[in-house]
Amino acid sequence: MTKTKTKTDGWPRRAAALLGMAAVALQLAAGAMTASAQAAWPSKPIRWVVPYTPGGGTDQSSRIIAEKLSVALGQPIVIDNRPGGNTVIGAAAAASAAPDGYTVFFAALSTMAVIPNLYDKLPYASDALTPVTQLVHFPLFLMVEAGGPLDTMPKFLAAARSQPLLFAIGGSGSGGHLGSELMKRQLKADMTAVPFKAMVQAAPEVATGRVSFMFADLPAALPHVQGGRAKIIATAGKTRSALYPEAPTLAEAGVGEIDFDTWAGLAVPKGTPQPIVDRLALELNKVIADPAVRAKLALIGVEPAPSSQARFTEFIASENAKWRAVIQAAGIKLE
């Protein structure tokens, strides 16, 4: 018996075809909307998360750069200070934000290369923040009491090799802390950390001789140096700092081939579209090249460090390895 075809016999195939075409159309529409959103970026204010309190060098440099970047992008940039937890609170806030280009993070040495080696567990994945580009570095200087028993590098080295010394640190795991541990290991010296909440609180203790030395940035050191109470006897950088060129490098001063400083750049939540990352890197490097921006940064003891996404990513990896070795050797661990 021959089956008579009805109007509904071909429906399953037609329905599947129609559904397939609808899915393709939706994907194309979604792709077009995403491309349109990226092309229109930025179309609203951008949040710039700073994991430090207002007023410090990191915060001030963020504001200087963000002000100029805002002009370039044509949108306001709002500084969102999220201090605490050795930068973990701010990093977690940025890492959990939507990856749409409207949240950026001022990513410093502590967050990107130190904290991952100090804590066994963090509230965000190790790759939750994508580097964009390095922006600045903060030169550190070896500061001692002016007129004290350590006020030249020969005196300092002789003391370091013959007696116990105390060094002040502005926070556990800070650049000054780890740099002091690195020098301690290099000199095979007996040196003990004396912790303070910030560099500005530690500096007076060095200036009065109650603590032997510290590695300080210029904003913390200069008031005491200019007041005649403290003296800078070396810089921790690989080369002399243009901000204080009379200070020799540690290598020049006889410590050995070690160098370090603190640094910062920009990062975004993982998954931020690459065209937005590229645009940010491009505009930020233009900002850092601006003479007016450089002059403002110099006033707060900060030097520009233009880079690229690839170089910044490689630099973070090398810094991670460098400081992991120091942290493990010093037995530093935080909970």
Short mmCIF file of C-alpha atoms in Angstrom, two decimals:
data_model
loop_
_atom_site.label_atom_id
_atom_site.label_comp_id
_atom_site.label_asym_id
_atom_site.label_seq_id
_atom_site.Cartn_x
_atom_site.Cartn_y
_atom_site.Cartn_z
CA MET A 1 0.00 0.00 0.00
CA THR A 2 1.41 3.36 -1.00
CA LYS A 3 1.58 5.96 1.83
CA THR A 4 0.08 9.30 0.95
CA LYS A 5 2.38 12.25 1.73
CA THR A 6 0.95 14.96 3.96
CA LYS A 7 2.00 18.59 4.42
CA THR A 8 3.71 17.74 7.70
CA ASP A 9 5.91 14.87 6.48
CA GLY A 10 8.96 17.12 5.84
CA TRP A 11 8.50 19.27 8.93
CA PRO A 12 11.26 17.78 11.17
CA ARG A 13 13.89 18.42 8.52
CA ARG A 14 12.57 21.89 7.76
CA ALA A 15 12.36 22.69 11.48
CA ALA A 16 15.95 21.58 12.04
CA ALA A 17 17.10 23.67 9.10
CA LEU A 18 15.19 26.70 10.35
CA LEU A 19 16.56 26.29 13.87
CA GLY A 20 20.07 25.97 12.49
CA MET A 21 19.69 29.15 10.46
CA ALA A 22 18.27 30.93 13.50
CA ALA A 23 21.24 29.87 15.62
CA VAL A 24 23.68 31.10 12.99
CA ALA A 25 21.79 34.38 12.76
CA LEU A 26 21.93 34.82 16.53
CA GLN A 27 25.67 34.10 16.56
CA LEU A 28 26.26 36.60 13.80
CA ALA A 29 24.14 39.18 15.59
CA ALA A 30 25.97 38.57 18.87
CA GLY A 31 29.31 38.86 17.09
CA ALA A 32 28.21 42.06 15.43
CA MET A 33 27.05 43.48 18.78
CA THR A 34 30.37 42.53 20.43
CA ALA A 35 32.36 44.07 17.58
CA SER A 36 30.19 47.18 17.75
CA ALA A 37 30.67 47.45 21.52
CA GLN A 38 34.46 47.13 21.13
CA ALA A 39 34.50 49.68 18.34
CA ALA A 40 32.53 52.09 20.50
CA TRP A 41 34.76 51.56 23.54
CA PRO A 42 34.91 53.50 25.70
CA SER A 43 31.35 54.80 25.84
CA LYS A 44 31.17 55.36 29.61
CA PRO A 45 33.50 56.11 32.56
CA ILE A 46 36.31 53.68 33.35
CA ARG A 47 37.12 52.49 36.88
CA TRP A 48 40.85 52.45 37.72
CA VAL A 49 41.42 50.26 40.81
CA VAL A 50 44.40 51.21 42.99
CA PRO A 51 45.16 48.69 45.77
CA TYR A 52 46.68 51.37 48.02
CA THR A 53 45.48 54.27 50.15
CA PRO A 54 45.13 57.76 48.64
CA GLY A 55 48.16 60.03 48.76
CA GLY A 56 51.04 57.60 48.30
CA GLY A 57 53.34 57.40 45.30
CA THR A 58 51.32 54.64 43.66
CA ASP A 59 48.08 56.53 44.05
CA GLN A 60 49.58 59.83 42.88
CA SER A 61 51.17 58.29 39.79
CA SER A 62 47.86 56.59 38.97
CA ARG A 63 46.07 59.92 39.09
CA ILE A 64 48.69 61.66 36.93
CA ILE A 65 48.49 58.97 34.24
CA ALA A 66 44.72 58.49 34.44
CA GLU A 67 44.09 62.22 34.03
CA LYS A 68 45.95 62.29 30.71
CA LEU A 69 44.52 58.94 29.56
CA SER A 70 41.01 60.25 30.20
CA VAL A 71 41.61 63.05 27.71
CA ALA A 72 42.93 60.60 25.11
CA LEU A 73 39.96 58.24 25.49
CA GLY A 74 37.32 60.93 25.82
CA GLN A 75 35.82 59.43 28.99
CA PRO A 76 36.24 60.08 32.72
CA ILE A 77 38.50 57.70 34.64
CA VAL A 78 37.50 57.22 38.26
CA ILE A 79 40.20 56.21 40.74
CA ASP A 80 38.89 53.51 43.08
CA ASN A 81 41.23 53.05 46.06
CA ARG A 82 40.91 49.53 47.50
CA PRO A 83 43.72 49.20 50.07
CA GLY A 84 44.32 46.29 52.41
CA GLY A 85 45.48 42.71 52.52
CA ASN A 86 48.84 43.49 50.89
CA THR A 87 46.96 44.56 47.71
CA VAL A 88 44.83 41.38 47.69
CA ILE A 89 41.58 43.29 48.32
CA GLY A 90 42.09 45.58 45.35
CA ALA A 91 43.28 42.78 43.09
CA ALA A 92 40.25 40.66 43.96
CA ALA A 93 37.92 43.57 43.19
CA ALA A 94 39.48 44.03 39.76
CA ALA A 95 39.72 40.32 38.98
CA SER A 96 36.02 39.79 39.68
CA ALA A 97 34.89 42.69 37.47
CA ALA A 98 33.34 42.20 34.05
CA PRO A 99 36.03 41.87 31.34
CA ASP A 100 34.57 44.66 29.25
CA GLY A 101 37.29 47.30 29.39
CA TYR A 102 35.56 49.40 32.02
CA THR A 103 37.66 48.17 34.94
CA VAL A 104 41.45 48.45 34.92
CA PHE A 105 43.95 47.70 37.68
CA PHE A 106 47.18 49.43 38.67
CA ALA A 107 49.31 46.31 38.88
CA ALA A 108 52.46 46.71 40.96
CA LEU A 109 55.34 44.43 41.93
CA SER A 110 53.59 43.34 45.12
CA THR A 111 50.43 42.05 43.42
CA MET A 112 51.96 40.52 40.33
CA ALA A 113 55.24 38.99 41.53
CA VAL A 114 55.34 38.91 45.34
CA ILE A 115 51.89 38.08 46.71
CA PRO A 116 51.57 34.88 44.64
CA ASN A 117 54.70 33.60 46.42
CA LEU A 118 53.71 34.75 49.93
CA TYR A 119 50.25 33.20 50.19
CA ASP A 120 49.26 29.58 49.69
CA LYS A 121 45.76 30.60 48.60
CA LEU A 122 44.33 33.76 47.06
CA PRO A 123 40.68 34.72 46.39
CA TYR A 124 41.34 34.84 42.66
CA ALA A 125 43.10 32.66 40.08
CA SER A 126 46.76 33.27 39.32
CA ASP A 127 45.88 34.31 35.75
CA ALA A 128 42.81 36.38 36.67
CA LEU A 129 44.51 39.63 35.65
CA THR A 130 45.91 40.14 32.16
CA PRO A 131 48.94 42.47 31.86
CA VAL A 132 48.53 45.42 29.48
CA THR A 133 51.82 47.33 29.73
CA GLN A 134 54.34 48.51 32.30
CA LEU A 135 54.09 52.21 33.10
CA VAL A 136 56.48 53.34 35.85
CA HIS A 137 59.07 52.26 38.32
CA PHE A 138 59.79 53.65 41.76
CA PRO A 139 63.54 53.83 42.43
CA LEU A 140 64.62 52.70 45.89
CA PHE A 141 67.56 54.21 47.74
CA LEU A 142 69.70 52.94 50.59
CA MET A 143 69.10 55.44 53.39
CA VAL A 144 71.01 55.73 56.68
CA GLU A 145 71.37 58.24 59.49
CA ALA A 146 73.35 61.33 58.42
CA GLY A 147 76.58 61.59 60.39
CA GLY A 148 76.01 58.13 61.85
CA PRO A 149 78.36 55.14 61.87
CA LEU A 150 77.07 53.87 58.48
CA ASP A 151 76.97 57.08 56.46
CA THR A 152 79.31 55.97 53.66
CA MET A 153 79.23 52.75 51.65
CA PRO A 154 82.65 51.57 52.93
CA LYS A 155 81.46 52.06 56.53
CA PHE A 156 78.15 50.37 55.76
CA LEU A 157 79.79 47.33 54.16
CA ALA A 158 82.31 46.98 56.97
CA ALA A 159 79.53 47.05 59.55
CA ALA A 160 77.34 44.64 57.57
CA ARG A 161 80.17 42.11 57.51
CA SER A 162 81.09 42.42 61.18
CA GLN A 163 77.98 43.13 63.28
CA PRO A 164 74.19 42.65 63.36
CA LEU A 165 72.14 45.37 61.67
CA LEU A 166 68.45 46.28 61.71
CA PHE A 167 66.58 47.31 58.59
CA ALA A 168 63.21 49.05 58.46
CA ILE A 169 60.50 47.85 56.09
CA GLY A 170 57.27 49.55 55.04
CA GLY A 171 55.20 46.37 55.03
CA SER A 172 56.00 42.67 54.87
CA GLY A 173 56.73 41.56 51.33
CA SER A 174 57.29 45.11 50.08
CA GLY A 175 60.02 45.94 47.57
CA GLY A 176 62.17 47.40 50.32
CA HIS A 177 61.71 44.30 52.45
CA LEU A 178 62.61 41.82 49.74
CA GLY A 179 65.45 44.00 48.45
CA SER A 180 66.97 44.09 51.93
CA GLU A 181 66.68 40.31 52.14
CA LEU A 182 68.39 40.04 48.76
CA MET A 183 71.27 42.24 49.93
CA LYS A 184 71.47 40.31 53.21
CA ARG A 185 71.88 37.09 51.25
CA GLN A 186 74.43 38.67 48.90
CA LEU A 187 76.58 39.95 51.78
CA LYS A 188 75.97 36.91 54.02
CA ALA A 189 75.15 39.45 56.71
CA ASP A 190 73.27 39.30 60.01
CA MET A 191 70.33 41.62 59.33
CA THR A 192 66.90 41.68 60.97
CA ALA A 193 63.73 43.31 59.63
CA VAL A 194 61.83 45.85 61.73
CA PRO A 195 58.33 46.17 60.24
CA PHE A 196 56.29 49.36 59.91
CA LYS A 197 52.97 49.95 58.17
CA ALA A 198 54.48 52.26 55.56
CA MET A 199 57.80 53.75 54.40
CA VAL A 200 56.90 57.19 55.74
CA GLN A 201 56.58 55.71 59.23
CA ALA A 202 59.82 53.76 58.94
CA ALA A 203 61.99 56.61 57.64
CA PRO A 204 62.14 58.66 60.90
CA GLU A 205 63.44 55.60 62.77
CA VAL A 206 66.35 55.36 60.35
CA ALA A 207 66.96 59.12 60.40
CA THR A 208 67.34 59.02 64.20
CA GLY A 209 69.61 55.97 64.11
CA ARG A 210 67.23 53.70 66.01
CA VAL A 211 67.19 51.41 62.95
CA SER A 212 70.35 50.91 60.88
CA PHE A 213 69.03 51.40 57.34
CA MET A 214 66.18 51.01 54.90
CA PHE A 215 65.50 51.04 51.19
CA ALA A 216 63.16 53.98 50.69
CA ASP A 217 61.59 55.76 47.76
CA LEU A 218 62.29 59.46 47.33
CA PRO A 219 58.99 60.74 48.78
CA ALA A 220 59.78 58.92 52.03
CA ALA A 221 63.50 59.72 52.08
CA LEU A 222 63.84 63.30 50.84
CA PRO A 223 62.24 65.17 53.77
CA HIS A 224 64.82 63.61 56.09
CA VAL A 225 67.70 63.98 53.63
CA GLN A 226 66.91 67.63 52.96
CA GLY A 227 66.51 68.20 56.69
CA GLY A 228 70.04 66.90 57.27
CA ARG A 229 68.88 63.94 59.36
CA ALA A 230 69.36 61.16 56.80
CA LYS A 231 71.68 60.37 53.92
CA ILE A 232 71.26 58.39 50.72
CA ILE A 233 74.37 56.29 50.06
CA ALA A 234 73.28 54.12 47.10
CA THR A 235 70.47 53.35 44.70
CA ALA A 236 69.06 49.85 44.26
CA GLY A 237 68.50 50.18 40.52
CA LYS A 238 70.54 48.64 37.73
CA THR A 239 71.63 52.15 36.70
CA ARG A 240 71.85 55.45 38.55
CA SER A 241 68.55 57.22 38.90
CA ALA A 242 68.04 60.43 36.96
CA LEU A 243 66.11 61.64 39.99
CA TYR A 244 69.15 61.32 42.31
CA PRO A 245 72.20 60.71 40.08
CA GLU A 246 74.80 61.25 42.81
CA ALA A 247 73.83 57.93 44.43
CA PRO A 248 75.93 55.02 43.08
CA THR A 249 74.35 51.69 42.24
CA LEU A 250 74.81 48.81 44.68
CA ALA A 251 77.17 47.21 42.17
CA GLU A 252 79.25 50.39 41.93
CA ALA A 253 79.29 50.63 45.72
CA GLY A 254 80.72 47.14 46.17
CA VAL A 255 77.66 45.15 47.22
CA GLY A 256 77.75 42.94 44.14
CA GLU A 257 75.69 42.41 41.02
CA ILE A 258 72.24 42.83 42.52
CA ASP A 259 69.58 45.36 41.62
CA PHE A 260 65.90 45.86 42.29
CA ASP A 261 63.19 48.47 42.42
CA THR A 262 59.43 48.56 42.61
CA TRP A 263 57.32 49.02 39.52
CA ALA A 264 53.76 49.19 38.28
CA GLY A 265 51.76 48.87 35.11
CA LEU A 266 48.20 48.30 34.05
CA ALA A 267 46.26 45.03 34.01
CA VAL A 268 42.68 44.14 33.14
CA PRO A 269 40.34 41.28 34.09
CA LYS A 270 41.06 38.10 32.14
CA GLY A 271 38.90 37.89 29.03
CA THR A 272 38.97 41.60 28.21
CA PRO A 273 38.83 41.80 24.38
CA GLN A 274 42.27 42.08 22.79
CA PRO A 275 41.37 45.17 20.70
CA ILE A 276 40.63 47.01 23.97
CA VAL A 277 43.89 45.78 25.53
CA ASP A 278 45.79 46.95 22.44
CA ARG A 279 44.13 50.37 22.52
CA LEU A 280 44.93 50.80 26.20
CA ALA A 281 48.58 49.86 25.66
CA LEU A 282 48.87 52.27 22.73
CA GLU A 283 47.32 55.22 24.54
CA LEU A 284 49.18 54.57 27.79
CA ASN A 285 52.55 54.59 26.08
CA LYS A 286 51.65 57.91 24.47
CA VAL A 287 50.74 59.24 27.91
CA ILE A 288 54.04 58.05 29.42
CA ALA A 289 55.96 59.73 26.60
CA ASP A 290 54.34 63.10 27.30
CA PRO A 291 56.94 65.54 28.77
CA ALA A 292 54.35 67.13 31.07
CA VAL A 293 53.42 63.74 32.52
CA ARG A 294 57.09 62.84 32.99
CA ALA A 295 57.72 66.12 34.80
CA LYS A 296 54.82 65.49 37.18
CA LEU A 297 56.01 61.95 37.87
CA ALA A 298 59.54 63.17 38.59
CA LEU A 299 58.19 65.51 41.27
CA ILE A 300 56.94 62.50 43.23
CA GLY A 301 60.06 60.38 42.68
CA VAL A 302 58.67 58.18 39.90
CA GLU A 303 60.35 57.31 36.60
CA PRO A 304 58.48 56.33 33.40
CA ALA A 305 58.94 52.78 32.11
CA PRO A 306 57.21 52.41 28.74
CA SER A 307 56.78 48.85 27.53
CA SER A 308 54.41 46.55 25.64
CA GLN A 309 52.05 43.75 26.60
CA ALA A 310 54.51 41.05 25.55
CA ARG A 311 57.50 42.61 27.33
CA PHE A 312 55.48 43.35 30.48
CA THR A 313 54.20 39.76 30.61
CA GLU A 314 57.75 38.39 30.27
CA PHE A 315 59.04 40.87 32.86
CA ILE A 316 56.40 39.79 35.39
CA ALA A 317 57.38 36.14 34.90
CA SER A 318 61.07 36.93 35.48
CA GLU A 319 60.28 39.03 38.57
CA ASN A 320 58.10 36.23 39.91
CA ALA A 321 60.98 33.76 39.66
CA LYS A 322 63.48 36.23 41.14
CA TRP A 323 61.42 37.07 44.21
CA ARG A 324 60.21 33.50 44.73
CA ALA A 325 63.83 32.50 45.35
CA VAL A 326 64.35 35.37 47.81
CA ILE A 327 61.09 34.66 49.66
CA GLN A 328 61.87 30.96 49.98
CA ALA A 329 65.43 31.63 51.17
CA ALA A 330 64.18 34.13 53.77
CA GLY A 331 61.35 31.84 54.88
CA ILE A 332 58.73 34.58 54.50
CA LYS A 333 55.12 33.36 54.50
CA LEU A 334 51.86 35.21 55.15
CA GLU A 335 48.39 33.92 55.93
#
